Coordinates of C-alpha atoms in Angstrom, one line a residue:
M269 CA -44.2 11.9 -20.8
T270 CA -40.5 12.8 -20.6
G271 CA -38.0 12.8 -23.4
I272 CA -34.2 13.2 -23.3
R273 CA -32.1 15.7 -25.4
F274 CA -28.3 15.8 -25.5
E275 CA -27.2 19.2 -26.9
G276 CA -23.5 19.3 -27.7
I277 CA -22.5 17.2 -24.6
S278 CA -18.8 16.7 -24.1
V279 CA -17.1 15.1 -21.1
A280 CA -13.3 15.0 -20.4
Y281 CA -11.2 13.5 -17.7
D282 CA -7.7 14.8 -17.1
G283 CA -7.6 16.3 -20.5
T284 CA -8.9 13.1 -22.3
T285 CA -12.2 13.5 -24.1
V286 CA -14.5 10.5 -23.3
L287 CA -17.6 12.0 -24.9
D288 CA -17.3 14.4 -27.8
G289 CA -20.1 16.8 -28.8
L290 CA -23.1 14.4 -28.5
D291 CA -26.3 15.7 -30.1
L292 CA -29.1 13.2 -29.7
T293 CA -32.9 13.2 -29.0
V294 CA -34.7 10.4 -27.3
E295 CA -38.5 10.8 -27.9
P296 CA -40.9 10.5 -25.0
G297 CA -41.9 6.8 -24.6
E298 CA -39.1 5.6 -26.8
V299 CA -36.6 2.9 -26.1
M300 CA -33.2 4.1 -27.3
A301 CA -30.2 1.8 -27.1
L302 CA -26.7 3.3 -26.9
L303 CA -24.6 0.6 -28.6
G304 CA -20.8 0.5 -28.8
P305 CA -17.6 -1.1 -27.7
S306 CA -16.0 -0.4 -24.3
G307 CA -14.7 3.1 -24.2
S308 CA -17.1 4.4 -26.8
G309 CA -18.7 6.9 -24.4
K310 CA -22.1 5.3 -24.1
T311 CA -22.0 4.9 -20.3
T312 CA -20.7 8.4 -19.9
A313 CA -23.7 9.7 -21.8
L314 CA -26.0 7.8 -19.6
R315 CA -24.3 9.1 -16.4
A316 CA -24.6 12.6 -17.8
V317 CA -28.4 12.1 -17.9
A318 CA -28.4 10.7 -14.4
G319 CA -26.4 13.6 -13.1
F320 CA -23.4 11.6 -12.0
V321 CA -21.2 13.3 -14.5
R322 CA -20.9 17.0 -15.1
P323 CA -20.4 17.8 -18.8
S324 CA -17.4 19.9 -19.8
S325 CA -19.7 21.6 -22.3
G326 CA -23.3 21.2 -23.6
R327 CA -26.6 20.8 -22.0
V328 CA -28.9 17.9 -21.0
F329 CA -32.7 18.3 -21.2
L330 CA -35.4 16.1 -19.6
G331 CA -38.9 16.8 -20.7
G332 CA -37.8 20.1 -22.3
Q333 CA -36.2 21.3 -19.0
D334 CA -32.5 22.0 -18.7
V335 CA -31.2 19.7 -15.9
T336 CA -27.5 20.0 -16.6
A337 CA -26.9 21.6 -13.2
Q338 CA -29.5 19.7 -11.2
P339 CA -28.4 17.0 -8.7
P340 CA -29.5 13.4 -9.5
Y341 CA -32.2 13.3 -6.9
R342 CA -34.1 16.1 -8.5
R343 CA -34.2 14.6 -12.0
G344 CA -37.0 12.1 -11.5
I345 CA -35.2 9.2 -13.1
G346 CA -34.8 5.5 -12.3
M347 CA -31.5 3.7 -12.9
V348 CA -30.5 0.0 -13.1
V349 CA -26.8 -1.0 -13.2
Q350 CA -25.2 -4.3 -14.1
S351 CA -24.1 -5.1 -10.5
Y352 CA -27.7 -5.0 -9.2
A353 CA -26.6 -2.9 -6.2
L354 CA -29.1 -4.5 -3.8
F355 CA -28.6 -4.2 -0.1
P356 CA -27.8 -7.7 1.1
H357 CA -29.2 -7.2 4.7
M358 CA -32.6 -6.0 3.4
R359 CA -35.4 -8.2 2.2
V360 CA -36.7 -7.7 -1.4
E361 CA -39.6 -5.5 -0.3
D362 CA -37.3 -3.2 1.7
N363 CA -34.9 -2.9 -1.2
V364 CA -37.7 -1.8 -3.5
A365 CA -39.0 0.6 -0.9
F366 CA -35.7 2.2 -0.3
G367 CA -36.0 4.9 -3.1
L368 CA -39.6 5.7 -2.0
K369 CA -38.4 6.4 1.5
A370 CA -35.5 8.5 0.3
R371 CA -38.0 10.6 -1.7
K372 CA -40.2 10.9 1.4
V373 CA -43.2 9.2 -0.2
P374 CA -46.0 9.0 2.5
R375 CA -45.5 5.9 4.5
R376 CA -49.1 4.6 3.9
E377 CA -48.5 4.7 0.1
I378 CA -45.3 2.7 0.1
P379 CA -46.6 -0.9 0.5
A380 CA -48.9 -0.5 -2.5
R381 CA -46.2 1.0 -4.6
V382 CA -43.8 -1.8 -3.7
A383 CA -46.3 -4.5 -4.5
E384 CA -47.1 -2.8 -7.8
A385 CA -43.5 -2.7 -8.9
L386 CA -42.8 -6.3 -7.8
E387 CA -45.9 -7.5 -9.7
L388 CA -44.8 -5.7 -12.9
T389 CA -41.4 -7.5 -12.7
G390 CA -42.9 -10.9 -11.8
M391 CA -41.3 -10.9 -8.3
G392 CA -44.4 -10.5 -6.1
E393 CA -44.0 -13.8 -4.4
Y394 CA -40.4 -13.1 -3.4
A395 CA -41.0 -10.0 -1.4
R396 CA -39.9 -11.5 1.9
R397 CA -36.7 -13.1 0.6
Y398 CA -33.1 -11.7 0.9
P399 CA -31.0 -11.1 -2.2
R400 CA -28.7 -14.0 -1.4
E401 CA -31.8 -16.3 -1.8
L402 CA -32.4 -15.2 -5.4
S403 CA -30.8 -16.1 -8.7
G404 CA -29.0 -13.5 -10.7
G405 CA -32.0 -12.9 -13.0
Q406 CA -34.3 -12.5 -10.0
Q407 CA -31.9 -10.0 -8.4
Q408 CA -31.9 -8.0 -11.6
R409 CA -35.7 -8.0 -11.6
V410 CA -35.7 -6.6 -8.1
A411 CA -33.3 -3.9 -9.2
I412 CA -35.7 -3.0 -12.0
A413 CA -38.6 -3.1 -9.6
R414 CA -36.8 -0.7 -7.3
A415 CA -36.3 1.7 -10.2
L416 CA -39.9 1.5 -11.3
A417 CA -41.3 2.0 -7.8
V418 CA -40.5 5.7 -7.9
R419 CA -42.5 5.9 -11.1
P420 CA -39.8 7.6 -13.2
G421 CA -40.4 9.4 -16.4
V422 CA -37.1 8.1 -17.6
L423 CA -35.5 4.7 -16.9
L424 CA -31.7 4.4 -17.4
L425 CA -30.3 0.9 -17.8
D426 CA -26.5 0.4 -17.9
E427 CA -25.5 -3.0 -19.2
P428 CA -28.3 -4.5 -17.0
L429 CA -28.0 -8.1 -18.4
S430 CA -24.2 -8.5 -18.8
A431 CA -23.8 -10.6 -15.7
L432 CA -26.4 -13.1 -16.7
D433 CA -26.0 -16.3 -18.8
A434 CA -27.4 -16.6 -22.3
R435 CA -30.7 -18.2 -21.2
L436 CA -31.4 -15.7 -18.5
R437 CA -30.5 -12.8 -20.7
S438 CA -33.0 -14.0 -23.3
G439 CA -35.7 -14.3 -20.7
M440 CA -34.9 -10.8 -19.3
L441 CA -35.0 -9.2 -22.7
A442 CA -38.5 -10.6 -23.2
E443 CA -39.5 -9.2 -19.7
L444 CA -38.1 -5.8 -20.5
A445 CA -40.0 -5.7 -23.8
K446 CA -43.2 -6.7 -22.0
L447 CA -42.5 -4.0 -19.4
H448 CA -42.3 -1.4 -22.1
R449 CA -45.6 -2.5 -23.5
E450 CA -47.2 -2.1 -20.1
L451 CA -45.5 1.3 -19.4
P452 CA -45.6 2.9 -22.8
D453 CA -45.2 6.4 -21.4
M454 CA -41.8 5.7 -19.8
T455 CA -38.7 6.6 -21.8
M456 CA -35.8 4.1 -21.7
L457 CA -32.2 4.7 -22.4
Y458 CA -30.4 1.4 -22.6
V459 CA -26.6 1.1 -22.7
T460 CA -25.2 -2.1 -24.1
H461 CA -22.3 -3.6 -26.1
D462 CA -24.5 -6.5 -27.2
Q463 CA -26.0 -6.1 -30.6
V464 CA -28.7 -8.7 -30.0
E465 CA -30.0 -6.8 -27.0
A466 CA -30.1 -3.6 -29.0
L467 CA -31.8 -5.1 -32.0
T468 CA -34.3 -7.0 -29.8
L469 CA -35.4 -4.2 -27.5
A470 CA -34.8 -0.8 -29.0
D471 CA -37.1 1.4 -31.1
R472 CA -33.9 3.2 -32.3
I473 CA -30.2 2.5 -31.8
A474 CA -27.5 5.1 -31.4
V475 CA -24.1 3.6 -32.5
M476 CA -21.1 5.0 -30.7
D477 CA -17.4 4.7 -31.1
R478 CA -14.3 6.6 -29.9
A479 CA -16.4 9.1 -27.9
R480 CA -18.6 10.1 -30.8
L481 CA -22.0 9.3 -32.2
Q482 CA -21.5 7.3 -35.4
D483 CA -25.0 6.5 -36.6
V484 CA -28.6 6.5 -35.4
G485 CA -31.7 4.8 -36.7
T486 CA -34.2 2.0 -36.3
P487 CA -32.7 -1.5 -35.9
Q488 CA -34.0 -2.4 -39.4
E489 CA -32.4 0.7 -40.9
L490 CA -29.0 0.1 -39.3
Y491 CA -29.0 -3.6 -40.2
R492 CA -30.3 -3.4 -43.7
S493 CA -28.9 -0.1 -44.8
P494 CA -25.9 0.9 -42.6
R495 CA -24.2 4.2 -43.5
T496 CA -20.7 3.3 -42.3
E497 CA -18.3 0.4 -42.2
F498 CA -18.3 0.6 -38.4
T499 CA -22.1 0.4 -38.2
A500 CA -22.2 -2.5 -40.6
S501 CA -19.6 -4.5 -38.7
F502 CA -20.9 -3.7 -35.2
V503 CA -24.7 -4.1 -35.9
G504 CA -24.6 -7.8 -37.0
S505 CA -22.1 -9.7 -39.0
A506 CA -21.1 -8.3 -42.4
N507 CA -19.0 -9.0 -45.4
L508 CA -17.2 -5.7 -46.3
L509 CA -15.7 -5.9 -49.7
P510 CA -13.4 -3.3 -51.2
V511 CA -14.8 -2.4 -54.7
T512 CA -14.4 0.1 -57.5
V513 CA -17.6 1.8 -58.7
G514 CA -18.4 1.3 -62.3
A515 CA -21.1 2.5 -64.7
R516 CA -23.5 -0.3 -63.9
G517 CA -22.2 -1.9 -60.8
V518 CA -18.9 -2.5 -59.0
A519 CA -15.7 -4.4 -59.6
F520 CA -14.3 -6.8 -57.1
G521 CA -11.5 -9.3 -57.5
G522 CA -11.8 -9.2 -61.3
A523 CA -15.5 -9.8 -61.2
E524 CA -18.2 -7.3 -62.2
L525 CA -21.0 -7.3 -59.6
E526 CA -24.5 -5.9 -60.2
V527 CA -25.5 -3.6 -57.4
D528 CA -27.3 -0.3 -56.9
T529 CA -24.8 2.5 -57.6
Q530 CA -27.2 5.4 -57.6
D531 CA -25.5 8.6 -56.3
A532 CA -22.1 6.8 -56.5
V533 CA -19.1 8.3 -58.1
P534 CA -17.8 6.3 -61.1
G535 CA -14.2 5.2 -60.6
A536 CA -14.3 5.8 -56.9
A537 CA -13.1 3.2 -54.3
A538 CA -16.0 2.1 -52.0
T539 CA -17.1 -0.7 -49.7
L540 CA -19.8 -3.2 -50.4
C541 CA -21.7 -4.6 -47.5
V542 CA -23.4 -8.0 -47.8
R543 CA -24.9 -9.8 -44.7
P544 CA -23.7 -13.5 -44.4
H545 CA -27.3 -14.9 -44.4
L546 CA -27.9 -13.3 -47.8
V547 CA -24.9 -15.1 -49.4
G548 CA -25.9 -18.4 -51.0
L549 CA -23.8 -21.4 -52.0
G550 CA -23.6 -22.4 -55.6
P551 CA -24.2 -20.6 -58.9
G552 CA -26.4 -17.5 -59.0
P553 CA -26.4 -13.8 -59.6
N554 CA -23.2 -12.0 -58.6
R555 CA -21.3 -15.2 -58.6
L556 CA -17.9 -15.4 -56.9
T557 CA -15.5 -18.3 -57.0
G558 CA -13.1 -19.1 -54.2
V559 CA -11.6 -21.7 -51.9
L560 CA -13.4 -22.9 -48.7
G561 CA -11.1 -22.0 -45.8
E562 CA -13.3 -23.1 -42.9
I563 CA -16.7 -24.4 -42.2
Q564 CA -18.6 -24.3 -38.9
W565 CA -21.7 -26.2 -38.0
R566 CA -24.2 -24.1 -36.0
G567 CA -27.1 -26.4 -35.7
A568 CA -29.7 -25.1 -38.2
T569 CA -27.0 -23.6 -40.4
H570 CA -23.4 -23.9 -41.6
R571 CA -21.2 -20.9 -41.7
L572 CA -18.7 -21.0 -44.6
Y573 CA -15.6 -18.9 -44.8
V574 CA -14.6 -18.6 -48.4
D575 CA -11.4 -17.0 -49.6
V576 CA -12.1 -14.9 -52.7
A577 CA -9.4 -12.7 -54.3
G578 CA -7.5 -12.4 -51.0
H579 CA -10.7 -11.6 -49.0
R580 CA -12.7 -13.8 -46.7
I581 CA -16.5 -14.0 -47.4
M582 CA -18.9 -15.4 -44.8
A583 CA -21.9 -17.4 -46.0
D584 CA -24.6 -18.7 -43.6
V585 CA -26.5 -21.4 -45.4
R586 CA -29.1 -24.0 -44.3
E587 CA -27.5 -27.0 -42.7
L588 CA -25.8 -29.0 -45.5
R589 CA -26.2 -32.8 -45.7
R590 CA -22.9 -33.1 -47.5
P591 CA -20.9 -29.9 -46.8
P592 CA -17.8 -29.2 -48.9
A593 CA -14.4 -29.8 -47.3
P594 CA -11.9 -27.1 -46.5
G595 CA -9.6 -26.5 -49.5
E596 CA -12.4 -27.2 -52.1
K597 CA -13.2 -24.7 -54.7
V598 CA -16.8 -23.3 -54.2
E599 CA -19.1 -20.7 -55.7
V600 CA -21.1 -18.2 -53.7
H601 CA -23.6 -15.6 -54.8
F602 CA -25.9 -12.8 -53.7
A603 CA -28.8 -10.9 -55.2
P604 CA -28.2 -7.4 -56.4
G605 CA -30.8 -6.0 -54.0
D606 CA -29.1 -7.6 -51.0
A607 CA -25.9 -5.5 -51.2
V608 CA -25.4 -2.0 -49.8
L609 CA -22.8 0.4 -51.1
L610 CA -21.5 2.3 -48.1
A611 CA -20.7 6.0 -47.8
A612 CA -17.1 5.9 -49.2
G613 CA -17.3 6.8 -52.9
V614 CA -20.9 8.0 -52.7
S615 CA -21.6 11.6 -53.5
G616 CA -23.0 13.9 -50.8
D617 CA -21.3 12.0 -47.9

């Protein structure tokens, strides 16, 4: 089993730092998602593992071995990119065999290895087809099969589903999750800007922004108890309310709200995070009164945008038979235990 360790990895191009002092460990057999917006440094980090980028400083370890100076072909990794990168003039089976031949695997072993990889990805019956005869999702499965055929200890995936439509993306996520269950010893590093992909697939998520690691934790930890405003807003939707810490709660827009202020500094300015699906419509604990600015029907739910004290609060509520109209005065509420006080104004941060 092979893990990954970034030790102070920095990368700069023409004097511009694109990855700044990354320290991160991916445990053997773990699926780690690097999540962040474009330009956050996540793809650069993945390319540093692959050997396509030489760090300005720091070291990359695979399975405890320093591979910083090793060429890509000696690192024993598989890689899948968003453009599939299949050879159009080769049949599926030849595309999958390409890496095996490049690594000089004995010829007699190649057919069985190719068949095994295609079966793992559900593409066994398409072995004789050309890429042009496949859908986008099928082409991506072939690209994954090609990476798996070399039996890598580490599989790198760089935005592998970004070119697929929503339905295909959902199906491929399920296939990748199934693949990880069938190959539990393989470590996956998965780069994406899509929070749903990260939350669905990853054991842990590393949140990146502006070339630096901002947060790391399980999907549940980052969603339920984010440490920063950036994590709260990027990992799911969030209401971020500017509050002042009091003795028993916080003040917002003239209202006193009951929340956990343990370790908070009384009188400090802070940010309160409440997820939209935890905000209810009507009277209740931590009640806030505002004006409905907009309402969106989303099938099973309505999303309400309520203006409260100059701030917009989102509430995702069960589909309403008689929804209020924009401009109406409405009440929203949330339970004390459903709000998280973020790092600003909290002692020790």
